[in-house]
Amino acid sequence: MGCLLLALAVGVLFLSGVPGCLAGEKEPEGGKSFVGTVEGTVPEVRLLRGLVTALKPESLDLTLDGSPDESGRVRRLFFEARGVRQGGVRIDRLRVEALFVQLQEEKDAPSNPGGAPEPGNLGVKSAVQGYFEGRVTEKDLNDFLLGATLSSGNSQWKDLHLDLRPGGFTASARFSTGAVSALVEIRSRLEIQERDRLRMEDYQVSVNNADTDMALVKEALEKAQPLLDFRDFPFPVRLRHLDLDEQSLVLATQTPPSLFPGKTLTYRAR
């Protein structure tokens, strides 16, 4: 069960981007600033709009070392997003740097009666190298889990609660499948496997109902392994750091993302 929680709440950090009127639009040095919506046809604005559409952030700052060329290539980009919303979960912070990036159209260009088709959003198709750091807080996890029901095959988890701790977590939930229902408690370590997966290791399961088949519970947990899998990520990911304490979980590459001088576009939800 704990793996289901983390897969939903942490996995969305990395699977989204690497892929009204402009109220408050400004022209800071080297870029643009948008409030509420992002409109424009130049490639860097279309990329910003694609990130905002995918991540639904409270704020996002995008920096490029130059405008994408005609084939959609950009040598270096960096973005930091705050308050990302994915699947009902709030991600506190997401920072990504990518090198030698190939962009692509995210969707078909919308029709524009009486004029040329409007260019669609841009997203990341691939990159030679990438660095990232993502942070999710225990509070945001439990705010999402309150009243939620998560399913895995024929199994359901309700009344979910997660407690992060250094090195791992404890979790409790009401597990049900068919006629079986029990309160399940899990204690587990988290480990990075082969630098591109996050797994639950040495987990212990306790069930308050002696008639419950614990093998059934463990089978449901194993079906959700690994918690995170970056083997199909658009650019090479080499996880190195997993930091856990009582307030948050942070995943990062060995080299942290680094902001650099360049053309910066900013977005604020309001």
CSV table of C-alpha atoms in Angstrom, one decimal:
chain,number,residue,atom,x,y,z
A,1,MET,CA,0.0,0.0,0.0
A,2,GLY,CA,2.8,2.4,0.9
A,3,CYS,CA,4.2,1.9,-2.6
A,4,LEU,CA,0.9,2.9,-4.2
A,5,LEU,CA,0.9,6.1,-2.2
A,6,LEU,CA,4.4,7.0,-3.2
A,7,ALA,CA,4.0,5.9,-6.8
A,8,LEU,CA,1.0,8.3,-7.2
A,9,ALA,CA,2.5,11.1,-5.1
A,10,VAL,CA,6.1,11.0,-6.1
A,11,GLY,CA,6.0,9.4,-9.5
A,12,VAL,CA,4.1,12.4,-11.0
A,13,LEU,CA,7.2,14.5,-10.3
A,14,PHE,CA,9.0,13.1,-13.2
A,15,LEU,CA,6.5,11.8,-15.7
A,16,SER,CA,5.0,15.1,-16.7
A,17,GLY,CA,7.4,17.4,-18.3
A,18,VAL,CA,10.7,15.7,-19.4
A,19,PRO,CA,8.3,15.2,-21.1
A,20,GLY,CA,-7.3,34.6,-20.6
A,21,CYS,CA,-5.9,37.5,-21.3
A,22,LEU,CA,-2.4,38.2,-20.2
A,23,ALA,CA,-3.3,40.0,-17.0
A,24,GLY,CA,-0.1,41.2,-15.5
A,25,GLU,CA,2.1,40.4,-18.5
A,26,LYS,CA,5.5,42.1,-18.1
A,27,GLU,CA,8.7,42.3,-20.1
A,28,PRO,CA,11.6,41.6,-17.7
A,29,GLU,CA,15.1,41.7,-19.1
A,30,GLY,CA,15.7,38.7,-21.3
A,31,GLY,CA,12.2,37.2,-21.2
A,32,LYS,CA,8.5,37.4,-20.5
A,33,SER,CA,6.3,37.1,-17.5
A,34,PHE,CA,2.8,35.7,-17.5
A,35,VAL,CA,0.0,35.7,-14.9
A,36,GLY,CA,-3.0,33.4,-15.3
A,37,THR,CA,-2.5,32.2,-18.8
A,38,VAL,CA,0.3,31.8,-21.3
A,39,GLU,CA,-0.3,33.1,-24.9
A,40,GLY,CA,2.1,33.5,-27.7
A,41,THR,CA,3.5,31.8,-30.8
A,42,VAL,CA,7.3,31.9,-30.4
A,43,PRO,CA,8.9,28.5,-29.5
A,44,GLU,CA,10.0,29.4,-25.9
A,45,VAL,CA,6.5,30.6,-25.0
A,46,ARG,CA,5.0,27.5,-26.5
A,47,LEU,CA,7.4,25.4,-24.4
A,48,LEU,CA,6.4,27.4,-21.2
A,49,ARG,CA,2.7,26.8,-22.0
A,50,GLY,CA,3.3,23.1,-22.5
A,51,LEU,CA,5.0,22.9,-19.1
A,52,VAL,CA,2.3,24.9,-17.4
A,53,THR,CA,-0.4,22.7,-19.1
A,54,ALA,CA,1.3,19.5,-18.0
A,55,LEU,CA,2.4,20.4,-14.5
A,56,LYS,CA,-0.4,22.9,-13.4
A,57,PRO,CA,2.0,24.7,-11.1
A,58,GLU,CA,1.4,27.6,-8.8
A,59,SER,CA,4.5,29.1,-10.3
A,60,LEU,CA,7.1,28.2,-12.9
A,61,ASP,CA,10.4,29.8,-14.0
A,62,LEU,CA,11.9,28.6,-17.3
A,63,THR,CA,15.4,29.6,-18.5
A,64,LEU,CA,16.9,28.8,-21.9
A,65,ASP,CA,20.4,29.5,-23.1
A,66,GLY,CA,18.8,30.7,-26.4
A,67,SER,CA,15.6,30.3,-28.5
A,68,PRO,CA,15.1,26.9,-30.0
A,69,ASP,CA,16.3,26.6,-33.6
A,70,GLU,CA,14.0,25.7,-36.5
A,71,SER,CA,14.3,22.0,-35.9
A,72,GLY,CA,13.2,22.4,-32.2
A,73,ARG,CA,16.7,22.0,-30.7
A,74,VAL,CA,17.9,23.9,-27.6
A,75,ARG,CA,21.3,23.4,-26.1
A,76,ARG,CA,20.3,23.9,-22.4
A,77,LEU,CA,17.2,24.5,-20.4
A,78,PHE,CA,16.3,24.8,-16.7
A,79,PHE,CA,13.0,25.1,-15.0
A,80,GLU,CA,11.8,25.3,-11.4
A,81,ALA,CA,8.1,24.7,-10.7
A,82,ARG,CA,6.4,25.2,-7.3
A,83,GLY,CA,3.1,23.8,-6.2
A,84,VAL,CA,2.8,21.3,-9.1
A,85,ARG,CA,-0.6,19.5,-9.2
A,86,GLN,CA,-0.8,16.0,-10.6
A,87,GLY,CA,-3.5,13.5,-9.9
A,88,GLY,CA,-4.7,15.5,-7.0
A,89,VAL,CA,-1.3,15.5,-5.3
A,90,ARG,CA,0.6,18.8,-4.7
A,91,ILE,CA,4.3,18.6,-5.4
A,92,ASP,CA,6.1,21.2,-3.4
A,93,ARG,CA,9.1,21.7,-5.7
A,94,LEU,CA,10.4,20.4,-9.0
A,95,ARG,CA,13.7,21.5,-10.5
A,96,VAL,CA,15.0,20.2,-13.9
A,97,GLU,CA,18.0,20.9,-16.1
A,98,ALA,CA,18.4,19.3,-19.5
A,99,LEU,CA,21.2,19.5,-22.0
A,100,PHE,CA,21.0,19.2,-25.8
A,101,VAL,CA,17.2,19.0,-25.9
A,102,GLN,CA,15.0,18.1,-28.8
A,103,LEU,CA,11.5,19.6,-28.6
A,104,GLN,CA,8.3,18.4,-30.3
A,105,GLU,CA,4.7,19.4,-30.8
A,106,GLU,CA,2.6,18.2,-27.9
A,107,LYS,CA,-0.7,18.1,-29.8
A,108,ASP,CA,-2.2,19.1,-33.1
A,109,ALA,CA,-2.4,22.8,-33.7
A,110,PRO,CA,-5.9,24.1,-33.0
A,111,SER,CA,-7.9,25.5,-35.9
A,112,ASN,CA,-7.9,29.3,-36.4
A,113,PRO,CA,-10.9,30.2,-38.7
A,114,GLY,CA,-9.9,32.9,-41.2
A,115,GLY,CA,-6.2,32.6,-40.4
A,116,ALA,CA,-3.2,30.3,-40.2
A,117,PRO,CA,-3.3,27.3,-37.8
A,118,GLU,CA,-2.2,28.3,-34.3
A,119,PRO,CA,1.0,26.4,-33.2
A,120,GLY,CA,0.5,24.0,-30.4
A,121,ASN,CA,2.4,23.5,-27.2
A,122,LEU,CA,6.0,22.3,-27.2
A,123,GLY,CA,7.3,19.5,-25.0
A,124,VAL,CA,10.6,17.7,-24.4
A,125,LYS,CA,11.0,14.7,-26.8
A,126,SER,CA,14.6,13.8,-25.7
A,127,ALA,CA,17.8,15.1,-24.2
A,128,VAL,CA,21.3,13.9,-24.0
A,129,GLN,CA,21.6,14.5,-20.2
A,130,GLY,CA,19.3,15.6,-17.4
A,131,TYR,CA,19.5,16.6,-13.8
A,132,PHE,CA,16.6,17.0,-11.4
A,133,GLU,CA,15.4,17.4,-7.9
A,134,GLY,CA,11.9,16.8,-6.6
A,135,ARG,CA,10.4,17.4,-3.2
A,136,VAL,CA,7.0,16.3,-1.8
A,137,THR,CA,5.9,17.0,1.7
A,138,GLU,CA,4.2,14.6,4.1
A,139,LYS,CA,1.5,17.1,4.7
A,140,ASP,CA,0.7,17.3,1.0
A,141,LEU,CA,0.7,13.5,0.7
A,142,ASN,CA,-1.8,13.1,3.6
A,143,ASP,CA,-4.0,16.0,2.4
A,144,PHE,CA,-4.4,14.0,-0.8
A,145,LEU,CA,-4.9,10.7,0.9
A,146,LEU,CA,-7.6,11.9,3.2
A,147,GLY,CA,-10.8,10.3,1.9
A,148,ALA,CA,-9.1,8.8,-1.1
A,149,THR,CA,-9.5,5.2,-2.4
A,150,LEU,CA,-6.6,3.6,-4.3
A,151,SER,CA,-7.1,0.5,-6.4
A,152,SER,CA,-4.6,-2.2,-7.6
A,153,GLY,CA,-6.2,-5.0,-9.5
A,154,ASN,CA,-9.0,-6.4,-7.4
A,155,SER,CA,-7.6,-4.8,-4.2
A,156,GLN,CA,-8.6,-1.4,-2.7
A,157,TRP,CA,-6.9,0.7,0.0
A,158,LYS,CA,-8.9,3.2,2.0
A,159,ASP,CA,-8.4,5.4,5.1
A,160,LEU,CA,-4.8,5.9,4.1
A,161,HIS,CA,-2.2,7.6,6.3
A,162,LEU,CA,1.5,7.9,5.7
A,163,ASP,CA,4.3,8.8,8.1
A,164,LEU,CA,7.7,9.6,6.5
A,165,ARG,CA,10.8,8.8,8.6
A,166,PRO,CA,14.6,8.9,7.8
A,167,GLY,CA,15.3,6.1,5.4
A,168,GLY,CA,11.7,5.0,4.8
A,169,PHE,CA,8.1,5.2,6.0
A,170,THR,CA,5.3,3.7,7.9
A,171,ALA,CA,1.8,3.6,6.6
A,172,SER,CA,-1.7,2.3,7.5
A,173,ALA,CA,-4.8,1.6,5.5
A,174,ARG,CA,-7.9,-0.4,5.2
A,175,PHE,CA,-7.2,-3.2,2.7
A,176,SER,CA,-10.1,-5.0,1.0
A,177,THR,CA,-10.5,-7.6,-1.8
A,178,GLY,CA,-13.6,-9.6,-2.3
A,179,ALA,CA,-14.8,-10.7,1.2
A,180,VAL,CA,-11.5,-9.9,2.9
A,181,SER,CA,-11.1,-6.7,4.8
A,182,ALA,CA,-8.4,-5.7,7.3
A,183,LEU,CA,-6.4,-2.9,8.8
A,184,VAL,CA,-2.9,-3.2,7.3
A,185,GLU,CA,0.2,-1.5,8.7
A,186,ILE,CA,3.5,-1.4,6.7
A,187,ARG,CA,7.0,-0.4,7.7
A,188,SER,CA,9.6,-0.2,5.0
A,189,ARG,CA,12.9,1.2,3.8
A,190,LEU,CA,13.2,2.9,0.4
A,191,GLU,CA,16.2,2.2,-1.8
A,192,ILE,CA,17.4,3.3,-5.3
A,193,GLN,CA,17.9,0.3,-7.5
A,194,GLU,CA,20.4,0.4,-10.5
A,195,ARG,CA,20.2,4.2,-10.3
A,196,ASP,CA,16.9,4.4,-12.3
A,197,ARG,CA,14.3,2.8,-10.0
A,198,LEU,CA,12.9,3.4,-6.5
A,199,ARG,CA,11.8,0.3,-4.6
A,200,MET,CA,10.4,-0.7,-1.2
A,201,GLU,CA,12.9,-3.0,0.6
A,202,ASP,CA,12.7,-5.1,3.7
A,203,TYR,CA,9.1,-4.2,4.3
A,204,GLN,CA,7.2,-5.6,7.2
A,205,VAL,CA,3.4,-6.1,7.1
A,206,SER,CA,1.1,-6.5,10.0
A,207,VAL,CA,-2.6,-7.3,9.8
A,208,ASN,CA,-5.1,-7.2,12.6
A,209,ASN,CA,-7.3,-9.9,11.2
A,210,ALA,CA,-5.9,-13.4,11.8
A,211,ASP,CA,-8.0,-14.8,9.0
A,212,THR,CA,-6.5,-12.6,6.4
A,213,ASP,CA,-4.1,-14.2,4.0
A,214,MET,CA,-1.0,-12.0,4.3
A,215,ALA,CA,0.4,-13.4,1.1
A,216,LEU,CA,-2.5,-11.7,-0.7
A,217,VAL,CA,-1.5,-8.3,0.9
A,218,LYS,CA,2.2,-8.8,-0.1
A,219,GLU,CA,1.2,-9.8,-3.6
A,220,ALA,CA,-0.7,-6.5,-4.0
A,221,LEU,CA,2.3,-4.6,-2.8
A,222,GLU,CA,4.7,-6.4,-5.1
A,223,LYS,CA,2.5,-5.6,-8.1
A,224,ALA,CA,3.2,-1.9,-7.6
A,225,GLN,CA,7.0,-2.4,-7.5
A,226,PRO,CA,9.1,-0.5,-8.5
A,227,LEU,CA,7.6,2.7,-7.0
A,228,LEU,CA,9.3,4.8,-9.7
A,229,ASP,CA,10.8,3.6,-12.9
A,230,PHE,CA,12.9,6.0,-15.1
A,231,ARG,CA,14.0,3.6,-17.8
A,232,ASP,CA,11.6,5.2,-20.3
A,233,PHE,CA,12.2,8.8,-19.2
A,234,PRO,CA,12.9,11.2,-22.2
A,235,PHE,CA,16.5,11.7,-21.1
A,236,PRO,CA,19.0,9.6,-19.1
A,237,VAL,CA,18.2,9.6,-15.4
A,238,ARG,CA,20.8,8.5,-12.8
A,239,LEU,CA,19.3,8.7,-9.4
A,240,ARG,CA,21.8,9.1,-6.6
A,241,HIS,CA,20.2,10.9,-3.6
A,242,LEU,CA,17.1,9.9,-1.6
A,243,ASP,CA,16.6,12.1,1.4
A,244,LEU,CA,13.8,11.4,3.8
A,245,ASP,CA,12.9,13.0,7.1
A,246,GLU,CA,9.6,13.5,9.0
A,247,GLN,CA,8.5,16.3,6.8
A,248,SER,CA,9.4,15.5,3.2
A,249,LEU,CA,10.9,13.2,0.6
A,250,VAL,CA,13.5,14.4,-1.9
A,251,LEU,CA,14.8,12.6,-4.9
A,252,ALA,CA,17.8,14.0,-6.9
A,253,THR,CA,20.6,13.2,-9.3
A,254,GLN,CA,24.1,13.3,-8.1
A,255,THR,CA,24.7,16.6,-10.0
A,256,PRO,CA,21.9,19.0,-8.9
A,257,PRO,CA,20.0,21.1,-11.5
A,258,SER,CA,21.8,24.4,-11.9
A,259,LEU,CA,20.3,27.8,-12.9
A,260,PHE,CA,22.3,29.7,-15.5
A,261,PRO,CA,22.2,33.1,-17.1
A,262,GLY,CA,19.8,33.1,-20.1
A,263,LYS,CA,16.4,34.0,-21.4
A,264,THR,CA,13.9,33.6,-18.6
A,265,LEU,CA,10.2,33.3,-18.8
A,266,THR,CA,8.1,33.2,-15.7
A,267,TYR,CA,4.5,32.1,-14.9
A,268,ARG,CA,2.4,32.7,-11.9
A,269,ALA,CA,-1.1,31.2,-11.5
A,270,ARG,CA,-2.3,34.5,-10.0
